[in-house]
Short mmCIF file of C-alpha atoms in Angstrom, two decimals:
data_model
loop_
_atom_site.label_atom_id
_atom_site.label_comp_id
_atom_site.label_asym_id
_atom_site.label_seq_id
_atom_site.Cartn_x
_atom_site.Cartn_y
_atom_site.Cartn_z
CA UNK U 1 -10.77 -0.53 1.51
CA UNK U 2 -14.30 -1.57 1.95
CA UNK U 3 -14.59 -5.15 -0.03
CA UNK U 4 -11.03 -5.23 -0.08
CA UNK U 5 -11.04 -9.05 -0.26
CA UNK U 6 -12.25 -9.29 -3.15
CA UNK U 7 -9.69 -6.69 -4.94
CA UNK U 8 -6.22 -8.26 -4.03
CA UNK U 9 -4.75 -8.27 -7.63
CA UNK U 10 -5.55 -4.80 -7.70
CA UNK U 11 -4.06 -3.50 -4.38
CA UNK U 12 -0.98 -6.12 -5.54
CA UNK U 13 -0.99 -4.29 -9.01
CA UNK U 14 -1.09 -0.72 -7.37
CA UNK U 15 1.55 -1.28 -4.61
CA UNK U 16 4.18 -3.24 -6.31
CA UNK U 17 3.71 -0.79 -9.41
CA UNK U 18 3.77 2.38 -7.28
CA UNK U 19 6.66 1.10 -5.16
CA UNK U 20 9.08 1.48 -7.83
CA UNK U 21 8.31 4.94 -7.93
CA UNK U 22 9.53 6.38 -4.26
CA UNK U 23 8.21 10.22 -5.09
CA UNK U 24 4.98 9.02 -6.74
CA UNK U 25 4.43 6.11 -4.08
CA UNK U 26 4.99 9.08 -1.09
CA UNK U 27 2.25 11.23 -2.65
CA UNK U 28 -0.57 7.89 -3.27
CA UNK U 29 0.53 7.69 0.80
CA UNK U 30 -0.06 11.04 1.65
CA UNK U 31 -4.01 11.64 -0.41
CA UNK U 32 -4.80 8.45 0.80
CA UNK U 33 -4.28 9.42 4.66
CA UNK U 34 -6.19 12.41 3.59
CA UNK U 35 -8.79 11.18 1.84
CA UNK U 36 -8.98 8.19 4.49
CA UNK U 37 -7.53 9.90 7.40
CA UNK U 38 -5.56 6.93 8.00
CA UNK U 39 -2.62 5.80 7.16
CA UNK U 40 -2.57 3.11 3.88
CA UNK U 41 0.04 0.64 6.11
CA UNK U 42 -3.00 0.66 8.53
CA UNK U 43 -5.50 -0.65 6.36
CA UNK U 44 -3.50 -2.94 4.81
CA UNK U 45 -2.19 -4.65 8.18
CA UNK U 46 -5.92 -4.74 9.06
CA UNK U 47 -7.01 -6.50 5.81
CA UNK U 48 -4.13 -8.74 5.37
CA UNK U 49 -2.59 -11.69 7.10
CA UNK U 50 0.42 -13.68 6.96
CA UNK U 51 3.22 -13.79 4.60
CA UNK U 52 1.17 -11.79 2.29
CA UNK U 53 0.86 -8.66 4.87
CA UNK U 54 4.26 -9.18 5.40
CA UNK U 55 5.03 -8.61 1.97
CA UNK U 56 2.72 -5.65 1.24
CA UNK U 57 3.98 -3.79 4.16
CA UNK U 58 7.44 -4.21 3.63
CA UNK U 59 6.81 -2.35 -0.21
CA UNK U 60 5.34 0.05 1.47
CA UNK U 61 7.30 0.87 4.36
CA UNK U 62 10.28 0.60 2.08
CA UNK U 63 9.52 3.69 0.70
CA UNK U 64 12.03 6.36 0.58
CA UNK U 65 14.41 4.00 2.87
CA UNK U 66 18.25 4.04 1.67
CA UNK U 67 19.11 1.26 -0.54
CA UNK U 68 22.67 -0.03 -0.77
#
């Protein structure tokens, strides 16, 4: 996430898109922890603050959690 900052609507874009998607979002997680060989709720708690961080980690923690 180099220049991250200045690429917000795109991570936004990505994550809320993706999130929908629990299979598809799982797989973005696991080639970007191999790619990055971190995890993607890493860099995004370490680029974000706030209610936004909240937010973007919550999509993506929420992830193959049970709804109901």
């Amino acid at each position: 996430m180099k220049g991250f900052g200045t690429r917000d609507h795109e991570l936004i874009w990505r994550v809320v898109r993706a999130h929908w998607d629990h299979i598809r979002f799982e797989g973005i997680k696991a080639a970007y922890f191999k790619k990055q060989k971190t995890t993607l709720e890493y860099h995004i708690g370490k680029e974000t603050s706030g209610s936004y961080r909240k937010l973007l980690l919550e999509l993506t923690q929420s992830v193959g959690k049970a709804k109901g």
